[in-house]
Amino acid sequence: MSTSALTRLLSAIAVAASLAGCDQYSTLRGKVSDQQGTQQQGLSDTGGLGGSGTVSAATEVRLMQIGTDGTLSKIQYSDTVKLSASGEYSIRFPGGERILIQALDAQGNVVASGMYENVQPSGLTYVAAPLDTESSVEASVLVQMIRRGSTPAQANSVDVRARINSQVAAAVKASSDPDAKVQALAEAIISAQRTQDESYEQAGLTVDHEALFAAEQSAAANLGVKLDHGDNATETYGLFFSELLAARAAAGISEQQQAKAETCGSSAFRATLAARLQATAATDPVIDASFRQASALEAVASSSAVTAILHAAGAADATVNAATSAAAVLRAAVTASTSATTSAQAWLAYQSSIQGNGTVQGSILGTYMGVNAGTAITADAALTASTLALVTLNSTLGNTFDTALSATGTVNFTSLGSSVVSAYATYEAAVRAQSAALAVFGTKATPAIDVMVVTSGSFTAR
């Protein structure tokens, strides 16, 4: 052995001994599942996509790290461990970020995978979500995002968990070309994340990706524990989304800013996915399931913002409660939807309950503003202007996506995001131009316009 090689070996032994001596090795534990996943609404080296038969096929688990170019390598000082008869594993190692967990069969093939955001060298035990079809698709998409130019800091794996549910994952696995679906989802999520960044930037926010990611990690960690424990999936994911909203608020992003960013990101996500797969929600199950999940994410963000706006404006309890009830109806409807079309219909019904359909009078917003027979014409004119602005927005977005997206070719995600956010900003300016006309409603005019803007999610536009 050469002197340099011996030096490196002794150095490695010294580091390992130091970590062990200080009890800085942590433990990551979890299990393999035969399920397609739990959230209701593979590539050659990332491996199979889990599901039925995984527990019997898997024999051991290893931990991998994702390089800045998307290459995978085994995490230093981590061992490949055998699975128990019930499919459980426990691995001690020094820790790391954006960890890829791979379950292998007897031949060394990857049969399922998952990811864990952050394990600190603290001597603590961390619990990962079960390795199933959903977690496998999420892990594969994350790797492809980095391979397509999204830096580790930009590729938010917590957001990936939110955008891919069990229906999306099952559709990917059932498709004739799962690799193509994974690659398209990766680009679509990059589009969404970059567009959200542009939205925050245009709102005057400076978002520290690592700080935001760190704030969201607690929500992901809690999700893993509850899924491993087998808690009710609907309640578990409801808590997960609530904790994500709270984490972003803690990072200085208001509910209204979150809703705008989600609307813009959803629009870019859906357009990119459809363009890359050269299909529609009516013809492609992956697109349909992905659109429904995008609708659910918008429902959480937008309805929370509407309630927050009304509450901050001092609306009567009955009005705030009515908005909360409308939000619950929307979320339940998009969760139960069986197609992207029914999701869009749920959105239109929500918009109608909040701001009215043709007339504001009688809606939740109309009640808040105190619209009566004498002021209805003024309020309705503002609503009509908002509707016309949506028509213009549709046209602008259509031209933007037709120019920027195709089945092949490189997408400038930052430029695309900027164009989408600018189109929505133009729409918002047109709605806010009605503030003078709504002056008759006094201090309630501005909150009313805020509600109109937020209520018009991307599913009521393109």
GROMACS .gro file of C-alpha atoms in nm:
model
  462
    1MET     CA    1   0.000   0.000   0.000
    2SER     CA    2   0.132   0.347  -0.094
    3THR     CA    3   0.200   0.608   0.171
    4SER     CA    4  -0.082   0.831   0.044
    5ALA     CA    5  -0.330   0.542   0.041
    6LEU     CA    6  -0.228   0.442   0.392
    7THR     CA    7  -0.270   0.803   0.506
    8ARG     CA    8  -0.621   0.820   0.361
    9LEU     CA    9  -0.713   0.488   0.522
   10LEU     CA   10  -0.585   0.597   0.863
   11SER     CA   11  -0.767   0.928   0.828
   12ALA     CA   12  -1.094   0.752   0.748
   13ILE     CA   13  -1.050   0.518   1.045
   14ALA     CA   14  -0.977   0.813   1.268
   15VAL     CA   15  -1.290   0.999   1.158
   16ALA     CA   16  -1.507   0.691   1.205
   17ALA     CA   17  -1.359   0.626   1.547
   18SER     CA   18  -1.413   0.987   1.645
   19LEU     CA   19  -1.775   0.979   1.544
   20ALA     CA   20  -1.837   0.650   1.719
   21GLY     CA   21  -1.651   0.762   2.030
   22CYS     CA   22  -1.865   1.074   2.061
   23ASP     CA   23  -2.179   0.872   1.985
   24GLN     CA   24  -2.243   1.098   1.685
   25TYR     CA   25  -2.374   0.817   1.469
   26SER     CA   26  -2.748   0.849   1.422
   27THR     CA   27  -3.001   0.582   1.327
   28LEU     CA   28  -3.241   0.587   1.033
   29ARG     CA   29  -3.509   0.323   1.052
   30GLY     CA   30  -3.813   0.233   0.847
   31LYS     CA   31  -3.975  -0.047   0.651
   32VAL     CA   32  -4.058  -0.173   0.305
   33SER     CA   33  -4.424  -0.185   0.203
   34ASP     CA   34  -4.626  -0.363  -0.064
   35GLN     CA   35  -4.858  -0.062  -0.098
   36GLN     CA   36  -4.878   0.190  -0.383
   37GLY     CA   37  -4.873   0.471  -0.128
   38THR     CA   38  -5.084   0.662   0.120
   39GLN     CA   39  -5.137   1.018  -0.004
   40GLN     CA   40  -5.477   1.038  -0.167
   41GLN     CA   41  -5.494   1.296  -0.402
   42GLY     CA   42  -3.805   0.337  -1.271
   43LEU     CA   43  -3.492   0.468  -1.403
   44SER     CA   44  -3.197   0.229  -1.433
   45ASP     CA   45  -3.003   0.333  -1.122
   46THR     CA   46  -3.294   0.455  -0.910
   47GLY     CA   47  -3.458   0.120  -0.966
   48GLY     CA   48  -3.801  -0.035  -0.936
   49LEU     CA   49  -4.113   0.144  -0.823
   50GLY     CA   50  -4.221  -0.070  -0.529
   51GLY     CA   51  -4.572  -0.200  -0.478
   52SER     CA   52  -4.709  -0.551  -0.453
   53GLY     CA   53  -4.444  -0.816  -0.383
   54THR     CA   54  -4.178  -0.572  -0.266
   55VAL     CA   55  -4.158  -0.708   0.089
   56SER     CA   56  -4.093  -1.063  -0.028
   57ALA     CA   57  -3.845  -0.950  -0.295
   58ALA     CA   58  -3.638  -0.708  -0.087
   59THR     CA   59  -3.353  -0.848   0.120
   60GLU     CA   60  -3.144  -0.548   0.224
   61VAL     CA   61  -3.130  -0.167   0.231
   62ARG     CA   62  -2.856   0.085   0.157
   63LEU     CA   63  -2.826   0.463   0.183
   64MET     CA   64  -2.715   0.671  -0.114
   65GLN     CA   65  -2.626   1.036  -0.156
   66ILE     CA   66  -2.718   1.242  -0.462
   67GLY     CA   67  -2.428   1.429  -0.620
   68THR     CA   68  -2.462   1.781  -0.757
   69ASP     CA   69  -2.496   1.630  -1.105
   70GLY     CA   70  -2.747   1.367  -0.994
   71THR     CA   71  -2.504   1.076  -0.973
   72LEU     CA   72  -2.560   0.833  -0.687
   73SER     CA   73  -2.298   0.699  -0.447
   74LYS     CA   74  -2.316   0.511  -0.121
   75ILE     CA   75  -2.307   0.733   0.188
   76GLN     CA   76  -1.972   0.712   0.360
   77TYR     CA   77  -1.960   0.507   0.681
   78SER     CA   78  -2.302   0.353   0.619
   79ASP     CA   79  -2.348  -0.022   0.587
   80THR     CA   80  -2.589  -0.218   0.371
   81VAL     CA   81  -2.819  -0.390   0.621
   82LYS     CA   82  -3.044  -0.693   0.601
   83LEU     CA   83  -3.418  -0.650   0.623
   84SER     CA   84  -3.608  -0.826   0.898
   85ALA     CA   85  -3.870  -1.087   0.810
   86SER     CA   86  -4.137  -0.816   0.834
   87GLY     CA   87  -3.946  -0.581   0.601
   88GLU     CA   88  -3.798  -0.347   0.863
   89TYR     CA   89  -3.449  -0.195   0.862
   90SER     CA   90  -3.228   0.014   1.091
   91ILE     CA   91  -2.903   0.179   0.977
   92ARG     CA   92  -2.647   0.368   1.189
   93PHE     CA   93  -2.439   0.631   1.009
   94PRO     CA   94  -2.300   0.985   1.057
   95GLY     CA   95  -2.591   1.154   0.885
   96GLY     CA   96  -2.646   1.359   0.572
   97GLU     CA   97  -2.898   1.559   0.367
   98ARG     CA   98  -3.137   1.450   0.090
   99ILE     CA   99  -3.068   1.083   0.156
  100LEU     CA  100  -3.185   0.825  -0.096
  101ILE     CA  101  -3.296   0.498   0.066
  102GLN     CA  102  -3.283   0.193  -0.161
  103ALA     CA  103  -3.427  -0.154  -0.099
  104LEU     CA  104  -3.243  -0.428  -0.291
  105ASP     CA  105  -3.337  -0.781  -0.391
  106ALA     CA  106  -3.108  -1.083  -0.364
  107GLN     CA  107  -2.945  -0.995  -0.698
  108GLY     CA  108  -2.868  -0.639  -0.590
  109ASN     CA  109  -3.142  -0.478  -0.799
  110VAL     CA  110  -3.326  -0.179  -0.656
  111VAL     CA  111  -3.690  -0.276  -0.602
  112ALA     CA  112  -3.810   0.031  -0.408
  113SER     CA  113  -3.671   0.358  -0.282
  114GLY     CA  114  -3.751   0.664  -0.078
  115MET     CA  115  -3.588   0.977   0.055
  116TYR     CA  116  -3.516   1.144   0.386
  117GLU     CA  117  -3.442   1.514   0.406
  118ASN     CA  118  -3.189   1.548   0.686
  119VAL     CA  119  -3.022   1.325   0.945
  120GLN     CA  120  -2.791   1.505   1.187
  121PRO     CA  121  -2.492   1.336   1.357
  122SER     CA  122  -2.671   1.363   1.689
  123GLY     CA  123  -2.709   1.008   1.813
  124LEU     CA  124  -3.085   1.032   1.758
  125THR     CA  125  -3.319   0.793   1.575
  126TYR     CA  126  -3.500   0.917   1.264
  127VAL     CA  127  -3.800   0.743   1.107
  128ALA     CA  128  -3.856   0.731   0.729
  129ALA     CA  129  -4.186   0.689   0.550
  130PRO     CA  130  -4.247   0.333   0.422
  131LEU     CA  131  -4.077   0.245   0.093
  132ASP     CA  132  -4.365   0.198  -0.150
  133THR     CA  133  -4.461   0.302  -0.503
  134GLU     CA  134  -4.530   0.659  -0.396
  135SER     CA  135  -4.195   0.704  -0.221
  136SER     CA  136  -4.014   0.532  -0.511
  137VAL     CA  137  -4.156   0.770  -0.771
  138GLU     CA  138  -4.079   1.067  -0.547
  139ALA     CA  139  -3.717   0.957  -0.510
  140SER     CA  140  -3.678   0.895  -0.883
  141VAL     CA  141  -3.825   1.236  -0.967
  142LEU     CA  142  -3.592   1.413  -0.723
  143VAL     CA  143  -3.285   1.251  -0.882
  144GLN     CA  144  -3.405   1.348  -1.230
  145MET     CA  145  -3.466   1.707  -1.120
  146ILE     CA  146  -3.103   1.741  -1.016
  147ARG     CA  147  -2.987   1.572  -1.336
  148ARG     CA  148  -3.186   1.830  -1.530
  149GLY     CA  149  -3.006   2.123  -1.376
  150SER     CA  150  -3.192   2.189  -1.053
  151THR     CA  151  -2.929   2.243  -0.785
  152PRO     CA  152  -2.964   2.047  -0.461
  153ALA     CA  153  -3.066   2.376  -0.295
  154GLN     CA  154  -3.337   2.441  -0.556
  155ALA     CA  155  -3.468   2.084  -0.571
  156ASN     CA  156  -3.702   2.091  -0.272
  157SER     CA  157  -3.777   1.730  -0.188
  158VAL     CA  158  -4.052   1.827   0.059
  159ASP     CA  159  -4.236   1.997  -0.227
  160VAL     CA  160  -4.187   1.680  -0.435
  161ARG     CA  161  -4.360   1.481  -0.160
  162ALA     CA  162  -4.653   1.722  -0.175
  163ARG     CA  163  -4.692   1.711  -0.553
  164ILE     CA  164  -4.674   1.333  -0.597
  165ASN     CA  165  -4.946   1.128  -0.431
  166SER     CA  166  -5.036   0.761  -0.451
  167GLN     CA  167  -5.257   0.808  -0.758
  168VAL     CA  168  -4.982   0.986  -0.950
  169ALA     CA  169  -4.733   0.718  -0.848
  170ALA     CA  170  -4.964   0.431  -0.941
  171ALA     CA  171  -5.028   0.588  -1.282
  172VAL     CA  172  -4.654   0.622  -1.342
  173LYS     CA  173  -4.589   0.259  -1.255
  174ALA     CA  174  -4.880   0.134  -1.466
  175SER     CA  175  -4.770   0.329  -1.773
  176SER     CA  176  -4.590   0.168  -2.067
  177ASP     CA  177  -4.290   0.402  -2.017
  178PRO     CA  178  -4.242   0.494  -1.650
  179ASP     CA  179  -3.905   0.655  -1.724
  180ALA     CA  180  -4.065   0.909  -1.959
  181LYS     CA  181  -4.330   0.990  -1.698
  182VAL     CA  182  -4.070   1.039  -1.425
  183GLN     CA  183  -3.863   1.266  -1.648
  184ALA     CA  184  -4.168   1.473  -1.742
  185LEU     CA  185  -4.272   1.506  -1.377
  186ALA     CA  186  -3.920   1.616  -1.289
  187GLU     CA  187  -3.928   1.897  -1.543
  188ALA     CA  188  -4.281   1.996  -1.445
  189ILE     CA  189  -4.186   2.023  -1.077
  190ILE     CA  190  -3.876   2.225  -1.166
  191SER     CA  191  -4.109   2.460  -1.357
  192ALA     CA  192  -4.338   2.487  -1.055
  193GLN     CA  193  -4.057   2.551  -0.808
  194ARG     CA  194  -3.879   2.810  -1.027
  195THR     CA  195  -4.210   2.985  -1.096
  196GLN     CA  196  -4.283   3.003  -0.724
  197ASP     CA  197  -3.938   3.155  -0.672
  198GLU     CA  198  -4.015   3.417  -0.936
  199SER     CA  199  -4.347   3.492  -0.768
  200TYR     CA  200  -4.178   3.552  -0.434
  201GLU     CA  201  -3.912   3.764  -0.598
  202GLN     CA  202  -4.166   3.983  -0.776
  203ALA     CA  203  -4.345   4.021  -0.442
  204GLY     CA  204  -4.023   4.168  -0.301
  205LEU     CA  205  -3.933   3.860  -0.098
  206THR     CA  206  -3.581   3.723  -0.075
  207VAL     CA  207  -3.629   3.353  -0.010
  208ASP     CA  208  -3.334   3.158   0.126
  209HIS     CA  209  -3.390   2.812  -0.024
  210GLU     CA  210  -3.190   2.632   0.241
  211ALA     CA  211  -3.363   2.819   0.524
  212LEU     CA  212  -3.706   2.746   0.378
  213PHE     CA  213  -3.612   2.383   0.320
  214ALA     CA  214  -3.493   2.358   0.680
  215ALA     CA  215  -3.822   2.503   0.802
  216GLU     CA  216  -4.019   2.247   0.600
  217GLN     CA  217  -3.811   1.949   0.713
  218SER     CA  218  -3.997   1.922   1.042
  219ALA     CA  219  -4.324   1.871   0.852
  220ALA     CA  220  -4.163   1.599   0.640
  221ALA     CA  221  -4.013   1.432   0.947
  222ASN     CA  222  -4.351   1.426   1.124
  223LEU     CA  223  -4.508   1.284   0.808
  224GLY     CA  224  -4.258   0.997   0.804
  225VAL     CA  225  -4.320   0.909   1.168
  226LYS     CA  226  -4.699   0.904   1.128
  227LEU     CA  227  -4.693   0.702   0.805
  228ASP     CA  228  -4.454   0.451   0.961
  229HIS     CA  229  -4.687   0.422   1.259
  230GLY     CA  230  -4.985   0.362   1.029
  231ASP     CA  231  -5.184   0.669   1.137
  232ASN     CA  232  -5.489   0.777   0.938
  233ALA     CA  233  -5.351   0.894   0.602
  234THR     CA  234  -5.607   1.170   0.542
  235GLU     CA  235  -5.546   1.327   0.882
  236THR     CA  236  -5.171   1.279   0.847
  237TYR     CA  237  -5.151   1.460   0.515
  238GLY     CA  238  -5.390   1.730   0.637
  239LEU     CA  239  -5.147   1.801   0.919
  240PHE     CA  240  -4.854   1.787   0.676
  241PHE     CA  241  -5.003   2.058   0.452
  242SER     CA  242  -5.093   2.274   0.752
  243GLU     CA  243  -4.737   2.246   0.882
  244LEU     CA  244  -4.600   2.343   0.540
  245LEU     CA  245  -4.815   2.659   0.540
  246ALA     CA  246  -4.691   2.741   0.890
  247ALA     CA  247  -4.327   2.676   0.796
  248ARG     CA  248  -4.349   2.915   0.500
  249ALA     CA  249  -4.522   3.175   0.717
  250ALA     CA  250  -4.237   3.142   0.966
  251ALA     CA  251  -3.999   3.213   0.678
  252GLY     CA  252  -4.179   3.542   0.617
  253ILE     CA  253  -4.416   3.434   0.338
  254SER     CA  254  -4.776   3.542   0.400
  255GLU     CA  255  -5.077   3.326   0.317
  256GLN     CA  256  -5.162   3.558   0.029
  257GLN     CA  257  -4.810   3.535  -0.114
  258GLN     CA  258  -4.815   3.158  -0.078
  259ALA     CA  259  -5.146   3.137  -0.262
  260LYS     CA  260  -5.022   3.351  -0.553
  261ALA     CA  261  -4.702   3.149  -0.579
  262GLU     CA  262  -4.894   2.820  -0.573
  263THR     CA  263  -5.133   2.942  -0.842
  264CYS     CA  264  -4.848   3.052  -1.070
  265GLY     CA  265  -4.647   2.736  -0.997
  266SER     CA  266  -4.947   2.511  -1.062
  267SER     CA  267  -5.006   2.676  -1.399
  268ALA     CA  268  -4.643   2.622  -1.504
  269PHE     CA  269  -4.642   2.267  -1.369
  270ARG     CA  270  -4.948   2.158  -1.563
  271ALA     CA  271  -4.839   2.320  -1.888
  272THR     CA  272  -4.491   2.169  -1.870
  273LEU     CA  273  -4.620   1.819  -1.793
  274ALA     CA  274  -4.872   1.825  -2.078
  275ALA     CA  275  -4.613   1.958  -2.323
  276ARG     CA  276  -4.348   1.704  -2.229
  277LEU     CA  277  -4.588   1.410  -2.254
  278GLN     CA  278  -4.768   1.553  -2.558
  279ALA     CA  279  -5.102   1.453  -2.408
  280THR     CA  280  -5.392   1.585  -2.203
  281ALA     CA  281  -5.559   1.495  -1.875
  282ALA     CA  282  -5.830   1.323  -2.077
  283THR     CA  283  -5.582   1.091  -2.249
  284ASP     CA  284  -5.302   1.035  -1.996
  285PRO     CA  285  -5.365   0.898  -1.643
  286VAL     CA  286  -5.039   1.051  -1.509
  287ILE     CA  287  -5.141   1.397  -1.627
  288ASP     CA  288  -5.493   1.354  -1.491
  289ALA     CA  289  -5.375   1.242  -1.147
  290SER     CA  290  -5.107   1.512  -1.137
  291PHE     CA  291  -5.357   1.784  -1.228
  292ARG     CA  292  -5.591   1.666  -0.952
  293GLN     CA  293  -5.310   1.682  -0.698
  294ALA     CA  294  -5.210   2.028  -0.820
  295SER     CA  295  -5.571   2.133  -0.770
  296ALA     CA  296  -5.562   2.002  -0.413
  297LEU     CA  297  -5.246   2.199  -0.333
  298GLU     CA  298  -5.401   2.517  -0.471
  299ALA     CA  299  -5.715   2.451  -0.271
  300VAL     CA  300  -5.515   2.443   0.052
  301ALA     CA  301  -5.317   2.759  -0.025
  302SER     CA  302  -5.592   2.974  -0.178
  303SER     CA  303  -5.871   2.890   0.065
  304SER     CA  304  -5.637   2.950   0.360
  305ALA     CA  305  -5.547   3.289   0.213
  306VAL     CA  306  -5.912   3.389   0.164
  307THR     CA  307  -5.993   3.307   0.525
  308ALA     CA  308  -5.682   3.492   0.646
  309ILE     CA  309  -5.772   3.803   0.443
  310LEU     CA  310  -6.126   3.817   0.578
  311HIS     CA  311  -6.012   3.754   0.934
  312ALA     CA  312  -5.744   4.027   0.914
  313ALA     CA  313  -6.001   4.268   0.770
  314GLY     CA  314  -6.221   4.223   1.073
  315ALA     CA  315  -6.501   4.041   0.892
  316ALA     CA  316  -6.786   3.917   1.111
  317ASP     CA  317  -6.746   3.570   1.257
  318ALA     CA  318  -7.036   3.443   1.046
  319THR     CA  319  -6.858   3.558   0.728
  320VAL     CA  320  -6.526   3.402   0.828
  321ASN     CA  321  -6.703   3.080   0.924
  322ALA     CA  322  -6.882   3.074   0.589
  323ALA     CA  323  -6.547   3.111   0.409
  324THR     CA  324  -6.403   2.830   0.623
  325SER     CA  325  -6.698   2.606   0.534
  326ALA     CA  326  -6.658   2.685   0.164
  327ALA     CA  327  -6.291   2.595   0.192
  328ALA     CA  328  -6.379   2.261   0.352
  329VAL     CA  329  -6.624   2.187   0.070
  330LEU     CA  330  -6.360   2.273  -0.192
  331ARG     CA  331  -6.091   2.056  -0.031
  332ALA     CA  332  -6.330   1.763   0.008
  333ALA     CA  333  -6.443   1.797  -0.353
  334VAL     CA  334  -6.095   1.803  -0.505
  335THR     CA  335  -5.988   1.515  -0.281
  336ALA     CA  336  -6.283   1.306  -0.400
  337SER     CA  337  -6.255   1.413  -0.764
  338THR     CA  338  -6.205   1.137  -1.018
  339SER     CA  339  -6.084   1.357  -1.302
  340ALA     CA  340  -5.912   1.689  -1.364
  341THR     CA  341  -6.243   1.813  -1.505
  342THR     CA  342  -6.431   1.753  -1.181
  343SER     CA  343  -6.148   1.925  -0.990
  344ALA     CA  344  -6.190   2.231  -1.211
  345GLN     CA  345  -6.566   2.222  -1.154
  346ALA     CA  346  -6.508   2.217  -0.777
  347TRP     CA  347  -6.291   2.526  -0.813
  348LEU     CA  348  -6.557   2.712  -1.009
  349ALA     CA  349  -6.816   2.622  -0.745
  350TYR     CA  350  -6.585   2.756  -0.472
  351GLN     CA  351  -6.523   3.077  -0.665
  352SER     CA  352  -6.897   3.122  -0.705
  353SER     CA  353  -6.964   3.073  -0.332
  354ILE     CA  354  -6.694   3.326  -0.239
  355GLN     CA  355  -6.749   3.606  -0.490
  356GLY     CA  356  -7.065   3.513  -0.674
  357ASN     CA  357  -7.140   3.413  -1.030
  358GLY     CA  358  -7.252   3.711  -1.235
  359THR     CA  359  -7.354   3.901  -0.923
  360VAL     CA  360  -7.169   3.954  -0.596
  361GLN     CA  361  -7.486   3.998  -0.395
  362GLY     CA  362  -7.562   3.697  -0.180
  363SER     CA  363  -7.206   3.559  -0.195
  364ILE     CA  364  -6.968   3.546   0.101
  365LEU     CA  365  -6.779   3.845  -0.035
  366GLY     CA  366  -7.107   4.029  -0.096
  367THR     CA  367  -7.210   3.971   0.264
  368TYR     CA  368  -6.875   4.100   0.389
  369MET     CA  369  -6.899   4.415   0.173
  370GLY     CA  370  -7.263   4.473   0.262
  371VAL     CA  371  -7.372   4.473  -0.102
  372ASN     CA  372  -7.736   4.570  -0.146
  373ALA     CA  373  -7.965   4.655  -0.436
  374GLY     CA  374  -7.819   5.006  -0.452
  375THR     CA  375  -7.452   4.902  -0.466
  376ALA     CA  376  -7.485   4.572  -0.655
  377ILE     CA  377  -7.423   4.731  -0.997
  378THR     CA  378  -7.091   4.875  -0.880
  379ALA     CA  379  -6.977   4.547  -0.721
  380ASP     CA  380  -7.087   4.344  -1.021
  381ALA     CA  381  -6.895   4.570  -1.258
  382ALA     CA  382  -6.577   4.491  -1.065
  383LEU     CA  383  -6.657   4.120  -1.084
  384THR     CA  384  -6.711   4.147  -1.460
  385ALA     CA  385  -6.378   4.325  -1.499
  386SER     CA  386  -6.212   4.041  -1.308
  387THR     CA  387  -6.372   3.785  -1.539
  388LEU     CA  388  -6.256   3.971  -1.851
  389ALA     CA  389  -5.906   3.994  -1.704
  390LEU     CA  390  -5.909   3.614  -1.668
  391VAL     CA  391  -5.988   3.579  -2.039
  392THR     CA  392  -5.685   3.795  -2.122
  393LEU     CA  393  -5.474   3.593  -1.878
  394ASN     CA  394  -5.575   3.272  -2.054
  395SER     CA  395  -5.465   3.409  -2.388
  396THR     CA  396  -5.134   3.536  -2.253
  397LEU     CA  397  -5.053   3.209  -2.080
  398GLY     CA  398  -5.142   3.014  -2.392
  399ASN     CA  399  -4.898   3.216  -2.600
  400THR     CA  400  -4.631   3.186  -2.330
  401PHE     CA  401  -4.654   2.809  -2.305
  402ASP     CA  402  -4.678   2.754  -2.680
  403THR     CA  403  -4.356   2.949  -2.726
  404ALA     CA  404  -4.158   2.810  -2.434
  405LEU     CA  405  -4.259   2.444  -2.424
  406SER     CA  406  -4.233   2.150  -2.662
  407ALA     CA  407  -4.197   1.773  -2.644
  408THR     CA  408  -3.820   1.810  -2.680
  409GLY     CA  409  -3.567   2.084  -2.635
  410THR     CA  410  -3.432   2.265  -2.333
  411VAL     CA  411  -3.661   2.481  -2.125
  412ASN     CA  412  -3.535   2.800  -1.964
  413PHE     CA  413  -3.726   2.744  -1.640
  414THR     CA  414  -3.639   3.084  -1.494
  415SER     CA  415  -3.757   3.267  -1.806
  416LEU     CA  416  -4.075   3.057  -1.817
  417GLY     CA  417  -4.146   3.130  -1.452
  418SER     CA  418  -4.090   3.500  -1.499
  419SER     CA  419  -4.332   3.509  -1.794
  420VAL     CA  420  -4.602   3.323  -1.602
  421VAL     CA  421  -4.570   3.546  -1.295
  422SER     CA  422  -4.576   3.857  -1.513
  423ALA     CA  423  -4.897   3.738  -1.682
  424TYR     CA  424  -5.064   3.688  -1.344
  425ALA     CA  425  -4.934   4.028  -1.228
  426THR     CA  426  -5.101   4.191  -1.529
  427TYR     CA  427  -5.424   4.011  -1.441
  428GLU     CA  428  -5.400   4.126  -1.079
  429ALA     CA  429  -5.336   4.486  -1.186
  430ALA     CA  430  -5.652   4.478  -1.397
  431VAL     CA  431  -5.855   4.360  -1.098
  432ARG     CA  432  -5.699   4.615  -0.864
  433ALA     CA  433  -5.782   4.890  -1.112
  434GLN     CA  434  -6.138   4.854  -0.982
  435SER     CA  435  -6.041   4.993  -0.642
  436ALA     CA  436  -6.162   5.344  -0.731
  437ALA     CA  437  -6.503   5.213  -0.836
  438LEU     CA  438  -6.529   5.013  -0.513
  439ALA     CA  439  -6.447   5.317  -0.298
  440VAL     CA  440  -6.815   5.327  -0.203
  441PHE     CA  441  -6.743   5.027   0.020
  442GLY     CA  442  -6.480   5.219   0.216
  443THR     CA  443  -6.208   5.019   0.393
  444LYS     CA  444  -6.365   4.694   0.273
  445ALA     CA  445  -6.269   4.765  -0.091
  446THR     CA  446  -5.904   4.654  -0.068
  447PRO     CA  447  -5.970   4.325   0.118
  448ALA     CA  448  -6.251   4.255  -0.132
  449ILE     CA  449  -6.009   4.295  -0.423
  450ASP     CA  450  -5.754   4.076  -0.240
  451VAL     CA  451  -6.017   3.803  -0.213
  452MET     CA  452  -6.110   3.834  -0.582
  453VAL     CA  453  -5.745   3.795  -0.684
  454VAL     CA  454  -5.676   3.495  -0.461
  455THR     CA  455  -6.004   3.320  -0.537
  456SER     CA  456  -5.918   3.308  -0.906
  457GLY     CA  457  -5.679   3.011  -0.890
  458SER     CA  458  -5.517   2.871  -1.202
  459PHE     CA  459  -5.801   2.619  -1.236
  460THR     CA  460  -6.041   2.905  -1.303
  461ALA     CA  461  -5.796   3.031  -1.566
  462ARG     CA  462  -5.592   2.811  -1.799
   0.00000   0.00000   0.00000
